[in-house]
Coordinates of C-alpha atoms in Angstrom, one line a residue:
Chain A
M9 CA 151.0 131.4 97.2
A10 CA 151.8 131.7 93.6
M11 CA 155.5 132.4 92.6
L12 CA 155.0 135.1 90.3
E13 CA 151.7 137.3 90.0
V14 CA 151.5 140.0 87.3
S15 CA 149.0 142.2 87.2
R16 CA 148.2 145.2 84.7
L17 CA 151.5 145.3 83.6
S18 CA 151.6 147.9 80.9
I19 CA 154.7 149.7 79.1
S20 CA 154.7 152.2 75.7
F21 CA 157.5 153.7 74.0
G22 CA 156.0 156.7 72.4
G23 CA 152.9 155.9 71.1
L24 CA 153.4 152.3 71.1
H25 CA 151.7 150.0 73.8
A26 CA 154.3 147.3 73.4
V27 CA 153.3 145.5 76.5
D28 CA 149.3 146.3 77.2
D29 CA 147.3 144.9 80.3
F30 CA 149.5 142.2 80.8
N31 CA 148.3 139.3 83.5
V32 CA 149.8 136.1 84.4
T33 CA 149.9 133.7 87.6
I34 CA 152.5 130.9 87.9
E35 CA 152.5 128.9 90.4
K36 CA 155.7 127.2 92.4
G37 CA 157.3 124.4 90.4
Q38 CA 155.1 125.4 86.9
L39 CA 156.8 125.0 83.5
Y40 CA 154.8 128.5 82.2
G41 CA 155.4 129.3 78.4
L42 CA 154.9 132.6 76.8
I43 CA 154.4 132.3 73.0
G44 CA 153.2 135.0 70.2
P45 CA 154.1 136.3 67.2
N46 CA 157.5 138.5 66.3
G47 CA 157.0 141.7 67.7
A48 CA 154.3 140.7 70.4
G49 CA 156.1 141.9 73.1
K50 CA 157.5 138.7 74.5
T51 CA 160.9 139.9 75.2
T52 CA 159.6 143.2 76.6
V53 CA 157.9 141.2 79.1
F54 CA 161.2 139.3 80.3
N55 CA 162.6 143.3 80.3
L56 CA 159.9 144.5 82.4
L57 CA 159.9 141.4 84.9
T58 CA 164.2 141.7 85.2
G59 CA 163.9 145.5 85.5
V60 CA 165.6 146.6 82.2
Y61 CA 162.5 148.6 81.8
K62 CA 159.9 150.3 84.4
P63 CA 156.6 149.3 83.7
N64 CA 154.1 152.5 83.3
E65 CA 151.6 150.7 84.9
G66 CA 151.0 147.4 86.8
I67 CA 152.3 145.6 89.9
V68 CA 155.0 142.4 89.7
R69 CA 155.2 140.1 92.5
L70 CA 157.6 137.6 93.2
D71 CA 156.8 134.9 95.9
G72 CA 154.7 137.4 97.5
V73 CA 157.1 140.5 97.4
D74 CA 156.7 143.8 95.1
I75 CA 159.4 144.0 92.7
T76 CA 158.0 146.1 90.7
G77 CA 160.3 149.2 89.5
K78 CA 163.6 147.6 91.2
N79 CA 166.8 147.5 88.9
T80 CA 168.2 144.6 87.3
V81 CA 170.9 143.9 90.1
E82 CA 168.1 144.1 92.7
V83 CA 165.6 141.6 91.1
N84 CA 168.3 139.2 90.5
R85 CA 169.2 139.3 94.1
L86 CA 165.5 139.0 95.1
G87 CA 165.1 135.6 92.9
I88 CA 164.7 136.0 89.0
A89 CA 167.6 134.8 86.8
R90 CA 167.3 134.8 82.9
T91 CA 169.0 133.8 79.8
F92 CA 168.8 136.0 76.4
Q93 CA 167.6 135.6 72.9
N94 CA 171.0 136.5 71.6
I95 CA 173.5 134.7 74.0
R96 CA 175.2 136.6 76.4
L97 CA 178.1 134.9 78.1
F98 CA 181.4 136.3 79.5
K99 CA 183.2 135.1 76.2
D100 CA 186.7 135.5 76.9
M101 CA 186.1 134.1 80.4
P102 CA 186.8 130.1 81.2
V103 CA 183.4 128.2 81.5
L104 CA 184.0 127.4 84.9
D105 CA 184.3 131.1 86.0
N106 CA 181.1 132.0 84.1
V107 CA 179.6 129.8 86.5
K108 CA 181.3 131.2 89.7
V109 CA 180.5 134.8 88.7
G110 CA 177.1 133.7 89.0
F111 CA 178.0 132.7 92.8
H112 CA 178.5 136.4 93.4
N113 CA 175.6 137.2 95.8
Q114 CA 175.7 134.0 97.6
K115 CA 179.4 133.1 98.4
S116 CA 181.2 136.2 99.3
Y117 CA 184.6 137.4 100.8
S118 CA 186.1 141.0 100.6
V119 CA 188.7 142.5 97.8
L120 CA 191.2 142.4 100.3
T121 CA 190.8 138.7 101.1
G122 CA 191.1 138.0 97.6
I123 CA 194.2 139.8 96.9
L124 CA 195.7 138.6 100.2
K125 CA 194.2 134.8 99.5
L126 CA 193.5 134.7 103.3
P127 CA 192.1 131.6 104.5
K128 CA 188.5 132.3 103.6
Y129 CA 189.4 133.0 100.3
H130 CA 190.6 129.4 99.9
R131 CA 187.8 128.0 101.5
T132 CA 184.9 129.8 99.6
E133 CA 187.0 129.3 96.5
N134 CA 187.0 125.8 97.2
E135 CA 183.0 125.8 97.6
M136 CA 182.5 127.6 94.5
N137 CA 184.7 125.4 92.5
Q138 CA 183.0 122.4 94.0
K139 CA 179.4 123.6 93.3
A140 CA 180.3 125.1 90.1
M141 CA 181.4 121.6 88.6
E142 CA 178.1 120.2 90.0
I143 CA 175.9 122.4 88.2
L144 CA 178.5 122.1 85.0
D145 CA 178.1 118.5 85.5
V146 CA 174.2 118.8 85.2
F147 CA 174.3 120.3 81.8
G148 CA 177.4 117.8 80.6
L149 CA 179.6 120.9 80.4
A150 CA 182.1 119.8 83.0
S151 CA 184.7 118.3 80.9
E152 CA 184.9 121.8 79.3
A153 CA 185.4 123.8 82.0
A154 CA 188.9 125.2 81.2
V155 CA 187.3 126.1 77.7
K156 CA 186.8 129.9 77.2
A157 CA 183.1 130.4 76.8
G158 CA 183.1 131.9 73.4
N159 CA 184.9 128.8 72.1
L160 CA 181.9 126.4 72.9
P161 CA 179.4 124.9 70.1
Y162 CA 176.5 127.2 69.7
G163 CA 174.1 124.5 71.9
K164 CA 176.8 124.4 74.7
Q165 CA 176.8 128.0 75.0
R166 CA 172.9 128.3 75.4
K167 CA 173.4 125.3 78.0
L168 CA 176.0 127.4 79.9
E169 CA 173.7 130.4 80.1
I170 CA 171.0 128.4 81.6
A171 CA 173.8 127.1 84.2
R172 CA 175.2 130.7 84.8
A173 CA 171.7 131.8 85.8
L174 CA 171.0 128.9 87.9
A175 CA 174.1 129.8 90.0
T176 CA 172.5 132.6 91.3
D177 CA 170.1 130.4 93.0
P178 CA 166.9 131.7 91.6
K179 CA 163.2 131.2 92.4
L180 CA 162.0 132.0 88.8
L181 CA 164.3 130.9 85.8
L182 CA 163.4 133.2 82.6
L183 CA 164.4 131.6 79.4
D184 CA 164.1 133.8 76.3
E185 CA 163.8 131.3 73.1
P186 CA 166.3 128.3 74.4
A187 CA 165.9 126.5 71.5
A188 CA 166.4 129.1 69.0
G189 CA 169.1 128.2 66.4
M190 CA 169.0 124.6 67.4
N191 CA 168.4 121.2 65.2
P192 CA 165.5 118.9 66.0
N193 CA 168.0 116.6 68.0
E194 CA 169.4 119.5 70.4
T195 CA 165.9 120.9 70.9
A196 CA 164.7 117.6 72.1
E197 CA 167.6 117.1 74.2
L198 CA 166.9 120.6 75.5
M199 CA 163.6 119.7 76.7
D200 CA 165.1 117.1 78.8
T201 CA 167.4 119.4 80.4
I202 CA 164.9 121.7 81.2
R203 CA 162.6 119.5 82.4
F204 CA 165.6 118.1 84.9
V205 CA 166.3 121.5 85.7
R206 CA 162.8 122.1 86.8
D207 CA 162.8 118.8 89.0
H208 CA 166.2 118.7 90.3
F209 CA 166.5 122.9 91.3
D210 CA 162.5 122.3 92.2
M211 CA 162.6 125.7 89.8
T212 CA 159.7 127.7 88.5
I213 CA 160.3 128.3 84.7
L214 CA 158.8 130.9 82.3
L215 CA 160.1 130.5 78.8
I216 CA 159.8 132.3 75.5
E217 CA 159.9 130.0 72.6
H218 CA 158.6 129.7 69.0
D219 CA 159.1 126.0 68.6
M220 CA 155.8 124.5 69.2
K221 CA 156.8 121.0 69.4
L222 CA 159.0 122.0 72.6
V223 CA 156.2 124.6 73.9
A224 CA 153.8 121.5 73.5
G225 CA 156.1 119.4 74.9
I226 CA 157.1 120.6 78.0
C227 CA 154.9 123.6 78.8
E228 CA 152.0 122.9 81.6
K229 CA 150.5 126.6 80.5
L230 CA 150.8 129.1 78.1
T231 CA 150.1 132.8 77.5
V232 CA 149.8 134.1 73.9
L233 CA 150.5 137.3 73.5
N234 CA 149.8 139.6 69.9
F235 CA 150.3 143.1 69.6
G236 CA 151.2 143.5 73.3
R237 CA 147.7 142.3 74.8
V238 CA 147.2 138.7 76.0
L239 CA 145.2 136.8 73.3
C240 CA 144.6 133.7 75.3
Q241 CA 145.7 132.2 78.4
G242 CA 145.3 128.5 79.8
E243 CA 146.3 124.6 79.9
T244 CA 148.5 124.4 76.9
S245 CA 146.6 121.8 74.9
E246 CA 143.5 124.3 75.1
V247 CA 145.3 127.1 74.0
L248 CA 147.1 125.4 71.2
S249 CA 143.6 124.3 69.9
D250 CA 141.7 127.6 70.2
P251 CA 140.7 129.3 67.1
A252 CA 141.8 132.9 67.6
V253 CA 145.4 131.5 68.5
I254 CA 145.8 129.5 65.4
T255 CA 144.7 132.3 63.1
A256 CA 147.0 135.0 64.9
Y257 CA 150.1 132.7 65.4
L258 CA 150.1 129.4 64.5
G259 CA 148.3 129.3 61.1
E260 CA 145.7 126.8 59.5
Chain B
M18 CA 182.7 109.3 93.0
N19 CA 184.5 108.9 89.9
Q20 CA 182.6 112.1 88.6
N21 CA 183.8 114.1 91.5
N22 CA 187.4 113.0 91.1
Q23 CA 187.2 114.1 87.4
S24 CA 186.0 117.5 88.6
A25 CA 188.4 117.8 91.2
E26 CA 191.1 116.9 88.4
I27 CA 189.8 119.5 85.8
I28 CA 189.7 122.3 89.0
K29 CA 193.2 121.3 89.9
K30 CA 194.7 121.5 86.4
I31 CA 193.0 124.9 86.0
Q32 CA 194.3 126.3 89.3
S33 CA 197.9 124.8 88.4
S34 CA 197.9 126.5 85.0
T35 CA 197.0 129.8 86.7
R36 CA 199.5 129.4 89.4
R37 CA 202.3 128.9 86.7
G38 CA 201.2 131.9 84.4
N39 CA 201.5 133.9 87.7
L40 CA 205.0 132.6 88.9
I41 CA 206.4 132.8 85.0
T42 CA 205.7 136.4 85.3
Y43 CA 207.2 137.0 88.8
G44 CA 210.3 134.9 87.7
I45 CA 210.6 137.2 84.7
V46 CA 211.0 140.3 86.9
L47 CA 213.2 138.6 89.4
A48 CA 215.6 137.1 86.9
A49 CA 215.7 140.6 85.1
Y50 CA 216.2 142.1 88.5
I51 CA 219.2 139.6 89.1
V52 CA 220.7 140.2 85.6
M53 CA 220.6 144.0 85.8
Q54 CA 222.0 144.2 89.4
S55 CA 224.7 141.9 88.8
L56 CA 225.6 144.0 85.9
V57 CA 225.5 147.3 87.8
S58 CA 227.7 145.9 90.5
T59 CA 230.0 144.4 88.1
G60 CA 230.5 148.1 86.3
H61 CA 229.6 146.1 83.1
I62 CA 226.6 148.8 82.4
S63 CA 226.3 152.1 80.7
S64 CA 225.6 155.3 82.7
L65 CA 222.8 156.1 80.1
L66 CA 221.3 152.3 80.9
K67 CA 221.8 152.6 84.5
G68 CA 220.0 156.0 84.8
L69 CA 217.1 154.1 83.2
L70 CA 216.7 151.5 85.8
V71 CA 214.4 153.5 87.9
P72 CA 212.0 155.1 85.0
V73 CA 211.6 151.4 83.3
C74 CA 210.2 150.2 86.7
V75 CA 207.9 153.5 86.7
Y76 CA 206.6 152.7 83.3
V77 CA 206.3 148.8 83.8
I78 CA 204.1 149.8 87.2
A79 CA 202.2 152.2 85.1
A80 CA 201.6 149.8 82.1
V81 CA 200.4 147.1 84.5
S82 CA 198.1 149.2 86.3
L83 CA 196.7 150.6 83.5
N84 CA 196.0 147.1 81.9
L85 CA 193.6 146.5 84.9
V86 CA 191.4 149.3 83.5
V87 CA 192.1 148.7 79.7
G88 CA 192.3 145.0 79.9
I89 CA 190.4 143.5 82.8
S90 CA 187.6 146.0 83.3
G91 CA 187.5 146.6 79.4
E92 CA 187.3 150.5 79.6
L93 CA 189.8 153.0 77.8
S94 CA 191.2 155.2 80.1
L95 CA 193.5 158.0 78.6
G96 CA 194.2 160.3 81.8
H97 CA 196.6 157.8 83.4
A98 CA 199.3 160.2 83.4
G99 CA 197.0 162.3 85.5
F100 CA 197.1 159.9 88.2
M101 CA 200.8 159.7 88.1
C102 CA 201.1 163.3 88.6
V103 CA 199.1 163.2 91.6
G104 CA 201.0 160.5 93.1
A105 CA 204.1 162.2 92.2
Y106 CA 203.3 165.4 93.7
A107 CA 201.3 164.4 96.9
S108 CA 204.3 162.2 97.8
S109 CA 207.0 164.6 97.2
F110 CA 205.2 167.2 99.4
F111 CA 205.1 164.9 102.2
T112 CA 208.6 163.9 101.8
N113 CA 209.8 167.6 101.9
A114 CA 207.4 168.6 104.3
Y115 CA 208.1 165.5 107.0
G116 CA 210.2 162.7 107.7
D117 CA 213.4 164.3 107.8
G118 CA 215.7 161.9 109.9
L119 CA 214.0 158.7 109.1
P120 CA 215.8 156.2 107.4
N121 CA 215.4 156.5 103.4
W122 CA 213.7 153.2 102.7
F123 CA 211.1 154.1 105.5
R124 CA 210.3 157.5 104.0
L125 CA 210.1 155.7 100.6
I126 CA 207.5 153.7 102.1
L127 CA 206.0 156.3 103.7
A128 CA 205.8 158.5 100.2
I129 CA 204.2 155.6 98.5
I130 CA 201.7 154.8 100.8
V131 CA 200.7 158.8 100.4
G132 CA 201.0 158.9 96.6
A133 CA 199.0 155.8 96.2
A134 CA 196.2 156.9 98.5
A135 CA 196.1 160.3 97.0
A136 CA 195.7 159.1 93.8
G137 CA 193.3 156.3 94.4
L138 CA 191.3 159.0 96.1
F139 CA 191.3 161.0 92.7
G140 CA 190.6 158.0 91.2
I141 CA 187.2 157.4 93.0
L142 CA 186.5 161.0 92.6
I143 CA 187.0 161.1 88.9
G144 CA 185.8 157.5 88.3
V145 CA 182.4 158.1 90.0
P146 CA 181.1 160.7 87.0
V147 CA 183.2 159.5 84.5
L148 CA 182.5 155.4 85.0
R149 CA 178.8 156.5 83.8
L150 CA 180.2 156.9 80.3
K151 CA 180.9 154.2 78.0
G152 CA 183.5 153.7 75.2
D153 CA 184.6 156.6 73.3
Y154 CA 183.1 159.1 75.5
L155 CA 184.8 157.7 78.5
A156 CA 188.1 157.9 76.7
I157 CA 187.6 161.6 75.9
V158 CA 186.5 162.3 79.5
T159 CA 189.3 160.4 81.2
L160 CA 191.6 162.5 78.6
A161 CA 190.2 165.9 79.7
F162 CA 190.4 164.5 83.4
G163 CA 194.3 164.1 83.2
E164 CA 194.9 167.5 81.5
I165 CA 192.7 169.0 84.3
I166 CA 194.7 167.4 86.9
K167 CA 197.9 168.3 85.4
N168 CA 196.8 172.1 84.9
L169 CA 195.4 172.6 88.1
I170 CA 198.5 171.2 89.9
N171 CA 200.3 173.7 87.7
V172 CA 199.0 176.6 89.8
L173 CA 199.3 175.2 92.9
Y174 CA 201.4 176.7 95.8
A175 CA 201.4 174.8 98.7
G176 CA 203.8 175.1 102.0
V177 CA 203.8 173.9 105.7
D178 CA 204.6 175.7 108.6
S179 CA 204.1 175.2 112.6
N180 CA 200.4 175.9 111.9
G181 CA 200.2 172.8 109.2
I182 CA 199.7 173.1 105.5
H183 CA 199.0 176.0 103.6
I184 CA 197.5 175.8 100.2
S185 CA 197.0 178.6 97.5
T186 CA 196.3 178.5 93.7
K187 CA 197.3 182.4 93.1
S188 CA 201.1 182.8 94.3
A189 CA 203.2 182.0 97.5
M190 CA 202.2 185.4 98.8
D191 CA 199.0 184.1 99.4
L192 CA 200.3 181.1 101.4
N193 CA 200.4 183.4 104.5
M194 CA 202.9 181.5 106.1
G195 CA 204.7 181.7 109.5
P196 CA 208.5 182.6 109.9
D197 CA 209.1 178.9 110.1
G198 CA 207.5 178.5 107.0
K199 CA 208.9 176.5 104.1
Q200 CA 207.2 176.6 100.7
I201 CA 207.4 173.4 99.1
I202 CA 204.9 173.6 95.9
K203 CA 206.0 176.4 93.6
G204 CA 203.1 176.7 90.9
A205 CA 204.6 175.9 87.6
L206 CA 208.4 175.5 88.8
G207 CA 207.0 172.4 90.6
I208 CA 209.0 170.5 93.5
S209 CA 212.6 170.9 93.7
G210 CA 215.0 169.1 96.3
T211 CA 212.9 166.1 96.9
P212 CA 215.7 163.6 98.1
R213 CA 216.5 161.1 95.5
L214 CA 215.2 158.0 97.5
S215 CA 214.1 155.7 94.7
T216 CA 216.1 152.8 93.8
F217 CA 216.3 150.1 91.4
T218 CA 215.8 147.3 94.3
A219 CA 212.6 149.5 95.7
G220 CA 211.5 150.0 92.0
V221 CA 211.1 145.9 91.5
V222 CA 210.0 145.6 94.9
L223 CA 206.9 147.7 93.8
I224 CA 206.6 146.1 90.2
I225 CA 206.1 142.8 92.7
I226 CA 203.4 144.2 95.0
T227 CA 201.9 145.6 91.7
L228 CA 201.7 142.1 90.3
F229 CA 200.5 140.5 93.7
I230 CA 197.8 143.0 94.0
V231 CA 196.6 142.6 90.2
Q232 CA 197.0 138.9 89.3
N233 CA 195.6 137.9 93.1
L234 CA 192.6 140.6 92.1
M235 CA 191.9 139.0 88.9
N236 CA 191.6 135.5 90.4
S237 CA 189.4 136.8 93.2
R238 CA 185.6 137.2 93.2
A239 CA 185.8 140.7 92.7
G240 CA 188.1 140.2 89.6
R241 CA 185.7 137.9 88.1
A242 CA 182.9 140.8 88.5
I243 CA 185.0 143.3 87.0
M244 CA 186.1 140.7 83.8
S245 CA 182.0 139.9 83.7
T246 CA 181.2 143.7 83.4
R247 CA 183.5 144.0 80.4
D248 CA 182.6 140.6 78.6
N249 CA 178.9 141.8 78.8
R250 CA 177.8 144.5 80.9
I251 CA 174.1 143.5 80.6
A252 CA 174.3 139.8 81.4
A253 CA 176.4 140.9 84.5
E254 CA 173.5 143.3 86.2
S255 CA 171.4 140.2 85.1
I256 CA 173.2 138.0 87.6
G257 CA 173.3 140.6 90.3
I258 CA 176.9 142.2 89.7
P259 CA 176.6 146.0 90.5
V260 CA 178.4 147.2 87.7
T261 CA 179.3 150.4 88.5
K262 CA 180.8 149.6 91.6
Y263 CA 183.3 147.1 90.2
K264 CA 184.3 149.2 87.5
L265 CA 185.0 151.9 90.0
L266 CA 187.0 149.4 91.9
A267 CA 189.3 148.5 89.1
F268 CA 189.6 152.5 88.3
A269 CA 190.4 153.1 91.9
V270 CA 193.2 150.3 92.2
S271 CA 194.4 151.2 89.0
A272 CA 194.7 155.0 90.0
A273 CA 196.6 154.2 93.3
L274 CA 199.1 151.9 91.4
A275 CA 199.9 154.8 89.0
G276 CA 200.1 157.0 92.1
A277 CA 202.6 154.5 93.4
A278 CA 204.3 154.7 90.1
G279 CA 204.4 158.5 90.1
V280 CA 206.0 158.3 93.9
L281 CA 208.8 156.1 92.4
Y282 CA 209.4 158.9 89.5
S283 CA 209.4 162.0 91.2
H284 CA 211.8 160.5 94.2
N285 CA 214.4 159.9 91.5
L286 CA 214.6 163.2 90.2
A287 CA 216.0 166.4 92.1
S288 CA 213.1 168.5 90.5
L289 CA 209.6 167.7 89.5
S290 CA 207.2 169.4 87.1
T291 CA 203.8 169.0 85.6
A292 CA 205.3 168.9 82.0
K293 CA 206.3 165.1 82.0
F294 CA 202.7 164.2 83.0
D295 CA 200.6 165.3 79.8
Y296 CA 198.7 163.2 77.4
N297 CA 201.8 162.1 75.8
T298 CA 202.9 160.0 78.5
S299 CA 199.3 158.4 78.8
I300 CA 199.2 157.8 75.2
L301 CA 202.7 156.1 75.7
V302 CA 201.6 153.9 78.4
L303 CA 198.6 152.9 76.9
V304 CA 200.4 152.0 73.9
F305 CA 202.5 149.7 76.1
V306 CA 199.5 148.3 77.2
V307 CA 197.8 147.7 73.6
L308 CA 201.2 146.4 72.0
G309 CA 201.9 144.0 75.0
G310 CA 198.5 142.8 74.5
I311 CA 195.3 144.0 76.1
G312 CA 194.5 142.2 79.7
N313 CA 198.1 140.2 79.0
I314 CA 199.9 141.4 82.2
R315 CA 203.2 139.9 81.2
G316 CA 203.0 141.5 77.9
S317 CA 202.7 145.2 79.7
I318 CA 205.8 144.4 81.5
I319 CA 207.8 143.3 78.6
A320 CA 206.2 146.1 76.3
A321 CA 206.8 148.7 78.8
V322 CA 210.9 147.8 79.1
I323 CA 211.7 147.2 75.6
L324 CA 209.9 150.6 74.4
T325 CA 211.5 152.6 77.3
V326 CA 214.8 151.3 76.6
L327 CA 214.9 151.3 72.9
P328 CA 214.5 155.0 72.4
E329 CA 217.9 155.7 74.5
M330 CA 219.7 153.1 72.7
L331 CA 219.0 154.2 69.5
R332 CA 220.0 158.0 70.3
G333 CA 223.4 157.2 68.2
L334 CA 221.3 157.1 65.0
S335 CA 220.0 160.2 65.6
A336 CA 217.7 161.3 62.7
Y337 CA 216.7 157.4 62.0
R338 CA 215.7 157.2 65.7
M339 CA 212.1 157.9 65.2
L340 CA 211.9 156.0 62.1
I341 CA 213.4 152.7 63.6
Y342 CA 211.2 153.1 66.4
A343 CA 208.0 153.2 64.6
V344 CA 208.9 150.3 62.7
I345 CA 209.6 148.3 65.7
L346 CA 206.1 149.3 67.1
I347 CA 204.4 148.2 64.2
A348 CA 206.6 144.7 64.1
M349 CA 205.4 144.1 67.6
M350 CA 201.9 144.9 67.0
L351 CA 202.1 142.3 64.2
F352 CA 203.7 140.0 66.3
N353 CA 201.0 140.3 69.0
W354 CA 198.1 140.5 67.2
A355 CA 198.2 139.2 63.7
P356 CA 196.4 136.0 63.4
A357 CA 198.9 134.3 61.4
A358 CA 201.8 135.3 64.0
I359 CA 199.7 133.9 67.0
S360 CA 199.1 130.8 65.3
W361 CA 202.9 130.2 64.3
R362 CA 203.8 131.6 67.9
E363 CA 201.7 128.7 69.2
R364 CA 203.0 126.2 67.1
M365 CA 206.6 127.3 68.3
M366 CA 205.4 126.8 72.0
E367 CA 204.5 123.5 71.4
R368 CA 207.5 122.2 69.6
L369 CA 209.9 123.5 72.6
P370 CA 210.5 120.5 75.1
F371 CA 209.4 122.8 78.2
G372 CA 206.5 124.4 76.3
R373 CA 203.2 123.7 77.4
K374 CA 201.1 121.4 75.6
K375 CA 198.4 122.2 73.2
R376 CA 196.4 124.6 74.7
T377 CA 192.6 124.2 74.8
G378 CA 191.9 127.5 75.0
E379 CA 192.7 128.5 79.0
E380 CA 193.6 131.7 79.8
D381 CA 197.2 132.7 79.3

């Protein structure tokens, strides 16, 4: 069964059809790319999938479960985690706590247990610390666990956002322009990280990206959006050589 | 294996730095208590200062509890005095109505429980509608609610007789009490005759309990959730944190603690009226929080102490009093917030032999 099945997804703001009749099917473990010119509606698709916006029409199924119209918190509990185009970290909290707060719905104890520091508090906190350090280690952030997230260099902030999303134990990970603002070296490193995340965590990933080197390098399948509509869909190499895509987005 | 050891070491370092920070705060409070208490017992203290001991505790608790909303959950609340008012009135009513003959310390504990519970309940009732708002709007509405609470209590008449509690908002006659009835809340006249159960020791114990609750909450799952909603609401939702629930938790706990401060206040005075719980007090407590450093618990304590004691100490200067007070406010603001002052302070801390080593940006 497909991990994500979207059919006839549409939303309009006033007279503008921001996303119109969007369909996509992503298999488990796939690395899927969503590309298109600025303003094509890519981030709006993410916002529709994660419940920030309610679609006017269409159905979203995650691992067979209908999640259409659920709010952001419920969508995350059901298994979609995301990063943001403009980084949204908890910048005044330490790196470690940024990941630990992601465990909120996995590892829990009551408010009173926390205040009284009952044995369950220590047990759960130790588990959280251990697991958070494991995740940070994957992203090479373990040694900076005590640093305030806002003080990390840009590239590491992007990685921390992915680490935090993974802490929520999602089935599907949405990455919104993960390579934005990165230099070629950082981008190359990020590509390895994304591949590693897919393999290591057995993750299904849908990403928005403008960096064609990254897209061509790691995505197995692509969907191209233009003016809110699907322009082209299929294997990466086919899509990137499609004349319509070249005219609308890539340029001659 | 090596990696694991390294991780464990980093965790241990973070934990010990948090623990040390918390212990320093408790230590400061205890040291201040011991110094003041020995001054009192040897008689080396003016009656003016002696009279300030309990009010100082009241304001410290109020400031720390407000910091939970302003600093930890990141919402500006201007109605804190309203919750103190609820705590003060509910507990004074309770103390006057029941508990004659019980030992004083036990009556005070009961009063604190009643006052904190009543204020916490109001916190939830007000928080549910108010926390749907953000930023300036929330600040204005909390200001309004604080005044509404005050004005409602101002027209409240209540008494108790063998049939139970009677409440009216019209007049004492409308209470319809039996012959054994005892009128306790007398409208704008407030409550008089509350036994003076508050002591400096009780105040310090209450400060320690407040610190225990606030600091432990900050270092727990719920505290992290609260802080995440402060730092980035949208991101918090995206990782499955029910934002309103945790904002409400912070608001209610803060209100309950403010209520406890109100209990301490009302059991320190023979007569209680709502006049003291207007927006001036809310703003004053907010000034403590801002000057002490938003989100900095220890700072709130120090600012509350200095700014409560200072105006009284300056009384001799009559006309210049508020001028000096204002200058000191500005000086504290600069010391706490100006970038140059912050870096100077950090350099000084490093130079001290017992000061912490160069900070790597970890939380205070």
